[in-house]
PDB file of C-alpha atoms and ligand atoms in Angstrom:
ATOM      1  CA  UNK A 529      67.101 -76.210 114.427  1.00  0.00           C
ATOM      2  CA  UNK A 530      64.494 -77.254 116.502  1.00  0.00           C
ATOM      3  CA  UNK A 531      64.924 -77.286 120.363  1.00  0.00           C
ATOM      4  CA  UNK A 532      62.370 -79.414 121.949  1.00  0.00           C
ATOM      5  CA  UNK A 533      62.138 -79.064 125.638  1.00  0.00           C
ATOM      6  CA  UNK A 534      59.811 -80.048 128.518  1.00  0.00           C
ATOM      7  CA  UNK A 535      59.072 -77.352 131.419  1.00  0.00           C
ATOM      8  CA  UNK A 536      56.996 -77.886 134.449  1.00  0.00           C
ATOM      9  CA  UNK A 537      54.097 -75.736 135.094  1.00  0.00           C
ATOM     10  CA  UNK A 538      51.356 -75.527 137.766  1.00  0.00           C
ATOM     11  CA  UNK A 539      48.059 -74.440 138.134  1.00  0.00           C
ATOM     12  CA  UNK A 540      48.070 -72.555 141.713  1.00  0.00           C
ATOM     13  CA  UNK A 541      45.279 -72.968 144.228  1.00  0.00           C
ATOM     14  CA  UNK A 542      43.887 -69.508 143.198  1.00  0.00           C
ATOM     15  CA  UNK A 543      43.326 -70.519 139.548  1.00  0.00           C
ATOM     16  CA  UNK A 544      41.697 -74.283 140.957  1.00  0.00           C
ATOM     17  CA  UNK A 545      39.268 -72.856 143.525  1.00  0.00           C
ATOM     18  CA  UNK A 546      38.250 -70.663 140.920  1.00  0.00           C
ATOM     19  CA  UNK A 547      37.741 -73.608 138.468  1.00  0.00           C
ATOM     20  CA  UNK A 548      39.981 -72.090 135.662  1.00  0.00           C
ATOM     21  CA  UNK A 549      42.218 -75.127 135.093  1.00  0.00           C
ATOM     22  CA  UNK A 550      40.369 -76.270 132.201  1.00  0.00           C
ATOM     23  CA  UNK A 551      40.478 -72.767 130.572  1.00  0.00           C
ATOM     24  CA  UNK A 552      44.242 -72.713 131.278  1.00  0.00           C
ATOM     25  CA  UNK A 553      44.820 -75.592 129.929  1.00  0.00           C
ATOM     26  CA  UNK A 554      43.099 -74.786 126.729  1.00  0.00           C
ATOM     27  CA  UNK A 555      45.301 -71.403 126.603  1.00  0.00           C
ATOM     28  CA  UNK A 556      48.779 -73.823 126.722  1.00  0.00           C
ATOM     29  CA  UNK A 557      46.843 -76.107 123.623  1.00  0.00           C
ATOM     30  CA  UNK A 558      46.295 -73.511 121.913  1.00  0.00           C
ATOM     31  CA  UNK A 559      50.132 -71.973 122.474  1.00  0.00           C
ATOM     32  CA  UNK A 560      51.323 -74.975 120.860  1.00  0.00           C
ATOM     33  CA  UNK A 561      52.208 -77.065 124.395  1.00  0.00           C
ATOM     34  CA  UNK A 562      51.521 -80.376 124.589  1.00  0.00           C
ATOM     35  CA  UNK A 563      50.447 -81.918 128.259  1.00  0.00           C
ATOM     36  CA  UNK A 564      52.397 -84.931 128.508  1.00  0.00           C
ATOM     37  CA  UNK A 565      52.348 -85.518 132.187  1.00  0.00           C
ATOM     38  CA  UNK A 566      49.558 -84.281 134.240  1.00  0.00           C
ATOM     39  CA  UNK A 567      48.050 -84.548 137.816  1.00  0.00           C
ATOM     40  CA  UNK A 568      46.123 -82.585 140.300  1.00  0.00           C
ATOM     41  CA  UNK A 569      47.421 -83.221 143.996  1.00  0.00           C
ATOM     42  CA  UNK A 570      47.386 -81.056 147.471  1.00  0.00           C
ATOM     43  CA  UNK A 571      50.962 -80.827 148.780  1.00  0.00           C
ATOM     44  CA  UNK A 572      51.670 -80.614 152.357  1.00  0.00           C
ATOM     45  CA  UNK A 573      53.660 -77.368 154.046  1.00  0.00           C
ATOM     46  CA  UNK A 574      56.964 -78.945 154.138  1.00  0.00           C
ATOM     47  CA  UNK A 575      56.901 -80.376 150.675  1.00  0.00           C
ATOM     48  CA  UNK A 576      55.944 -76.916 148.989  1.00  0.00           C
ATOM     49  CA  UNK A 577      59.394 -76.159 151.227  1.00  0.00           C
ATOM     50  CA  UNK A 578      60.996 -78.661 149.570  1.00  0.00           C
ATOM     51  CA  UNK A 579      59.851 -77.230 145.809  1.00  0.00           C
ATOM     52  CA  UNK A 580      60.617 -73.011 146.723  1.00  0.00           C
ATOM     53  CA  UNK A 581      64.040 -74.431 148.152  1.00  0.00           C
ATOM     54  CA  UNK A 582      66.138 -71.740 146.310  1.00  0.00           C
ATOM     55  CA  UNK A 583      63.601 -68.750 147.518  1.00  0.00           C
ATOM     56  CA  UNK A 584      64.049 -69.873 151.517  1.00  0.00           C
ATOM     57  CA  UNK A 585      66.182 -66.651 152.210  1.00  0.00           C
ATOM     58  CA  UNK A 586      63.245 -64.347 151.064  1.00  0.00           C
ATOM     59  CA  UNK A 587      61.161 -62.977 153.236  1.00  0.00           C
ATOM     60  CA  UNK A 588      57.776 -64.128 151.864  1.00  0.00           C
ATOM     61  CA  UNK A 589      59.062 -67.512 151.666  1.00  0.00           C
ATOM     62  CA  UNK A 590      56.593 -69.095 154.848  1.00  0.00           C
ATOM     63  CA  UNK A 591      53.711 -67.258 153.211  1.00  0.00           C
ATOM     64  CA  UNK A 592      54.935 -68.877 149.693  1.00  0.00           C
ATOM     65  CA  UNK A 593      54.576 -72.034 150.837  1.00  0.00           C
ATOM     66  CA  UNK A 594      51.668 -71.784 153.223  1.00  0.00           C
ATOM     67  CA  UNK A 595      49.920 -70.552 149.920  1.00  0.00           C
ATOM     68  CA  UNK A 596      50.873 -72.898 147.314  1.00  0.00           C
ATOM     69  CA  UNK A 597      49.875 -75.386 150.027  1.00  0.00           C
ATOM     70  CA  UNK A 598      47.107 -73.981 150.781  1.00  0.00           C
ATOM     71  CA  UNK A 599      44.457 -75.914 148.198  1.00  0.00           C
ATOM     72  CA  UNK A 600      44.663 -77.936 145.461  1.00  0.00           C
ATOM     73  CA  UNK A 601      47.172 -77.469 142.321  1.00  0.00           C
ATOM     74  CA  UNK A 602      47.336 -78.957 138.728  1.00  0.00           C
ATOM     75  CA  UNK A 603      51.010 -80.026 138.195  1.00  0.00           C
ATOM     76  CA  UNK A 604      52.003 -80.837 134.319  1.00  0.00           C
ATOM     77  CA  UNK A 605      55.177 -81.595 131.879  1.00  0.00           C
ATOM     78  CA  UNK A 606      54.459 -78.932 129.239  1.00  0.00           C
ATOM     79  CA  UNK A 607      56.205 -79.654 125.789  1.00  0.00           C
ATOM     80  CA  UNK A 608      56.927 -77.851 122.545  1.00  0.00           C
ATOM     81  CA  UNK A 609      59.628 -76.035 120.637  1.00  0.00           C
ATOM     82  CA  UNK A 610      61.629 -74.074 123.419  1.00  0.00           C
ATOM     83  CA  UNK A 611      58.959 -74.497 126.165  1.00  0.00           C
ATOM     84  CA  UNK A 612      61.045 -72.818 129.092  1.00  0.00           C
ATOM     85  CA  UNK A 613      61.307 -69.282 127.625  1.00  0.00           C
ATOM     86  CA  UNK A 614      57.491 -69.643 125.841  1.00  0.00           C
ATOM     87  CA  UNK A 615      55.924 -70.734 128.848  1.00  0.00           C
ATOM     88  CA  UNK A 616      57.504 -67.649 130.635  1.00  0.00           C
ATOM     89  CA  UNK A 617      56.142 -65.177 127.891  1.00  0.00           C
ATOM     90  CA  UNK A 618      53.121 -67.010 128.172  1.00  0.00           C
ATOM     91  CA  UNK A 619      52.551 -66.408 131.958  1.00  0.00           C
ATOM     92  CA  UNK A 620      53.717 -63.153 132.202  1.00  0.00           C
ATOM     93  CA  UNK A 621      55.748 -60.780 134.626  1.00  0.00           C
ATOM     94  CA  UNK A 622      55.493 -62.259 138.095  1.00  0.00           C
ATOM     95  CA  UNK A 623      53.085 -59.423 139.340  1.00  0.00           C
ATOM     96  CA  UNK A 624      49.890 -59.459 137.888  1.00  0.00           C
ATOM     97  CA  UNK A 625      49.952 -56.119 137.856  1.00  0.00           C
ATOM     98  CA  UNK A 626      53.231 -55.423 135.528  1.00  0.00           C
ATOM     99  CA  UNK A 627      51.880 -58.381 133.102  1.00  0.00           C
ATOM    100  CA  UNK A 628      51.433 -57.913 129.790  1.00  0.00           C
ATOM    101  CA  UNK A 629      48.088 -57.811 127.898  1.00  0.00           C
ATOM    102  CA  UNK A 630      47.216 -61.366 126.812  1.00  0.00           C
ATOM    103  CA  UNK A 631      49.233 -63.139 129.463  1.00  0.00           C
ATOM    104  CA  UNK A 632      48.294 -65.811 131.456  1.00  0.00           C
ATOM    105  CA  UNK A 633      48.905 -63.583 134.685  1.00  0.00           C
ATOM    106  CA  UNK A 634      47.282 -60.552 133.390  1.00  0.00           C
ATOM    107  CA  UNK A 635      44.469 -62.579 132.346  1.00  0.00           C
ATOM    108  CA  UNK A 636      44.064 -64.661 135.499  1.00  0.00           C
ATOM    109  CA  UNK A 637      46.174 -63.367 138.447  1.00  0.00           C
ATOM    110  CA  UNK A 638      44.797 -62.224 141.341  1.00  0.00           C
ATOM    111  CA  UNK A 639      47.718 -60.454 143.230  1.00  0.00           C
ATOM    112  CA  UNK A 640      52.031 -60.815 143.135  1.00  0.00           C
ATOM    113  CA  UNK A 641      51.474 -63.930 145.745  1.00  0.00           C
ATOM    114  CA  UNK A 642      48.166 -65.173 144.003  1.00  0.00           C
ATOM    115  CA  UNK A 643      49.723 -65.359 140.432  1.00  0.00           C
ATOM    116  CA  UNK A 644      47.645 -68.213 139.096  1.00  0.00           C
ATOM    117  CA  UNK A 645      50.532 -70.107 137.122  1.00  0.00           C
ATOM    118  CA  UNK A 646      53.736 -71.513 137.842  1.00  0.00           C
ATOM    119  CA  UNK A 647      56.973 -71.735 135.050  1.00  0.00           C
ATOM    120  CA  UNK A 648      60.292 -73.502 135.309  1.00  0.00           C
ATOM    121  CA  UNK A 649      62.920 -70.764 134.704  1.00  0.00           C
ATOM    122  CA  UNK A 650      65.833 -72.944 132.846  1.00  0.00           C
ATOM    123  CA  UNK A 651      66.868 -76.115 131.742  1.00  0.00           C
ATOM    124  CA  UNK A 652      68.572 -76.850 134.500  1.00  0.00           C
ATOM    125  CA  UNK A 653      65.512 -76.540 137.032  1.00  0.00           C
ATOM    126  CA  UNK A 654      62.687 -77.843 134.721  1.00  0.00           C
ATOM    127  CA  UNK A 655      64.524 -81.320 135.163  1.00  0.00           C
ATOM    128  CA  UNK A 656      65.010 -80.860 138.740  1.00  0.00           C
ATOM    129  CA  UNK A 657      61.071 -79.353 139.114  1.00  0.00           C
ATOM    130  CA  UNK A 658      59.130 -81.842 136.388  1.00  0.00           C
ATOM    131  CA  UNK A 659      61.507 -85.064 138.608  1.00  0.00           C
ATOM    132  CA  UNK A 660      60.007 -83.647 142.159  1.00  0.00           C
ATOM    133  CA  UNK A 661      56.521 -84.368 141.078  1.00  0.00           C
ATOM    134  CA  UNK A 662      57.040 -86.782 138.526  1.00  0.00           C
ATOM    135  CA  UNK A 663      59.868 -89.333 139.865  1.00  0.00           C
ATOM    136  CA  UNK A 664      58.279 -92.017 141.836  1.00  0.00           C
TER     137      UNK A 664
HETATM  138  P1  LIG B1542      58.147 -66.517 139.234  1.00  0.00           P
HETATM  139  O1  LIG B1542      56.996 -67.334 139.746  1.00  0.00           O
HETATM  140  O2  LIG B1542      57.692 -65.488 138.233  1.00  0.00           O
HETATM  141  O3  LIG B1542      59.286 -67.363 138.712  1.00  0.00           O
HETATM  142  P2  LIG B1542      59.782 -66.024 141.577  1.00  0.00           P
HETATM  143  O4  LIG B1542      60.645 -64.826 141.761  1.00  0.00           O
HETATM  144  O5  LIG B1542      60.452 -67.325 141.253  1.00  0.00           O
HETATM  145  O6  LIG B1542      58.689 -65.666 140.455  1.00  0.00           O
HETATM  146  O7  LIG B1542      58.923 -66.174 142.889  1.00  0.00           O
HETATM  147  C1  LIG B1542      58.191 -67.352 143.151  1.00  0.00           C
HETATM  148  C2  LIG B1542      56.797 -66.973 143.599  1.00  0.00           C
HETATM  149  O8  LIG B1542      56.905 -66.273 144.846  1.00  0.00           O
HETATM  150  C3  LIG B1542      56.063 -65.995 142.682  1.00  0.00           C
HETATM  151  O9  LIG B1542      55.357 -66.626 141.638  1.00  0.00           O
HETATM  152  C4  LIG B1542      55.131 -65.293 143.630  1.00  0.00           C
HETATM  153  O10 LIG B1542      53.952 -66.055 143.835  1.00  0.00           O
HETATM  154  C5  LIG B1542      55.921 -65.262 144.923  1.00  0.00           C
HETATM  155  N1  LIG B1542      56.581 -63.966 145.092  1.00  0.00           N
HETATM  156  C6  LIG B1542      57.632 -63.488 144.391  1.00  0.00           C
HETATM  157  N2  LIG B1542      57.984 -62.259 144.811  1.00  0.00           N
HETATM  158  C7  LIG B1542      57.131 -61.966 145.816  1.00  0.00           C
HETATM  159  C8  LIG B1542      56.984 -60.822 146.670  1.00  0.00           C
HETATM  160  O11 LIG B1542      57.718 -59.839 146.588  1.00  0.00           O
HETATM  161  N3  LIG B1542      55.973 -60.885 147.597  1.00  0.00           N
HETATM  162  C9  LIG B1542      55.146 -61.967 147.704  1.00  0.00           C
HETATM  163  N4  LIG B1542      55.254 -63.057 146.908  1.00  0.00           N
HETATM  164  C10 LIG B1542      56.230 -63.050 145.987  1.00  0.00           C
HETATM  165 MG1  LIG B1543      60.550 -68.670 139.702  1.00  0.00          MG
END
């Protein structure tokens, strides 16, 4: 049975100032995602509060948001066959570091806080994530 689902990635300021959206994009294409809702935008502190809500206890939660504030980011509805769970493979372990060969984090990621890529991480939040930057 087929289990088409939408997730909501971004592009992080690391991987735009370094002009790799384009080549990012390609890799999701070419992963079998389709884009189907797309736009690059600079978010202000208190909104990229708003987004890492359910990280506020943590300590690197200011410096989480300062960063993904920090420049400009790609935001995007990615689509296919169980997109949550591919789009995590896809990315990759959260460090860089502990990534896997071929992922989008090994491949791109500059450090555990400059990861390059962003992934919902279940149904429940892709809805709530791809309706923050999508619901106007
Ligand atoms: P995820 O992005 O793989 O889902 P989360 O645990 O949801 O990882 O954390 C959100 C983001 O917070 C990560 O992508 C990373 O940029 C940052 N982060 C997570 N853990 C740490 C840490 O221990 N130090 C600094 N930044 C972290
Ligand atoms: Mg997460």
């Amino acid at each position: 049975m087929s289990n088409t689902e939408q997730t909501l990635s971004i592009i992080k300021p690391d991987a735009v100032e370094r002009d790799l959206q384009d080549e990012i994009k390609e890799e999701f294409k070419k992963n079998g995602f389709s884009i189907v809702k797309e736009k690059k935008i600079h978010i202000n502190k208190s909104e990229a509060e708003q987004f890492y809500k359910v990280h506020q206890t943590k300590p690197f939660y200011n410096d989480l948001c300062a960063y993904l504030s920090s420049g400009p980011i790609v935001v995007m509805a990615l689509e296919k066959d169980n997109a949550i769970l591919d789009n995590r493979q896809l990315m990759g372990a959260t460090n860089p570091k502990e990534a896997n060969e071929g992922t989008l984090r090994k491949k791109y990621g500059i450090s555990i806080d400059k990861n390059s890529v962003h992934g919902s991480d279940s149904v429940e939040n892709a809805k709530i994530e791809i309706d923050f930057f999508f619901k106007d």
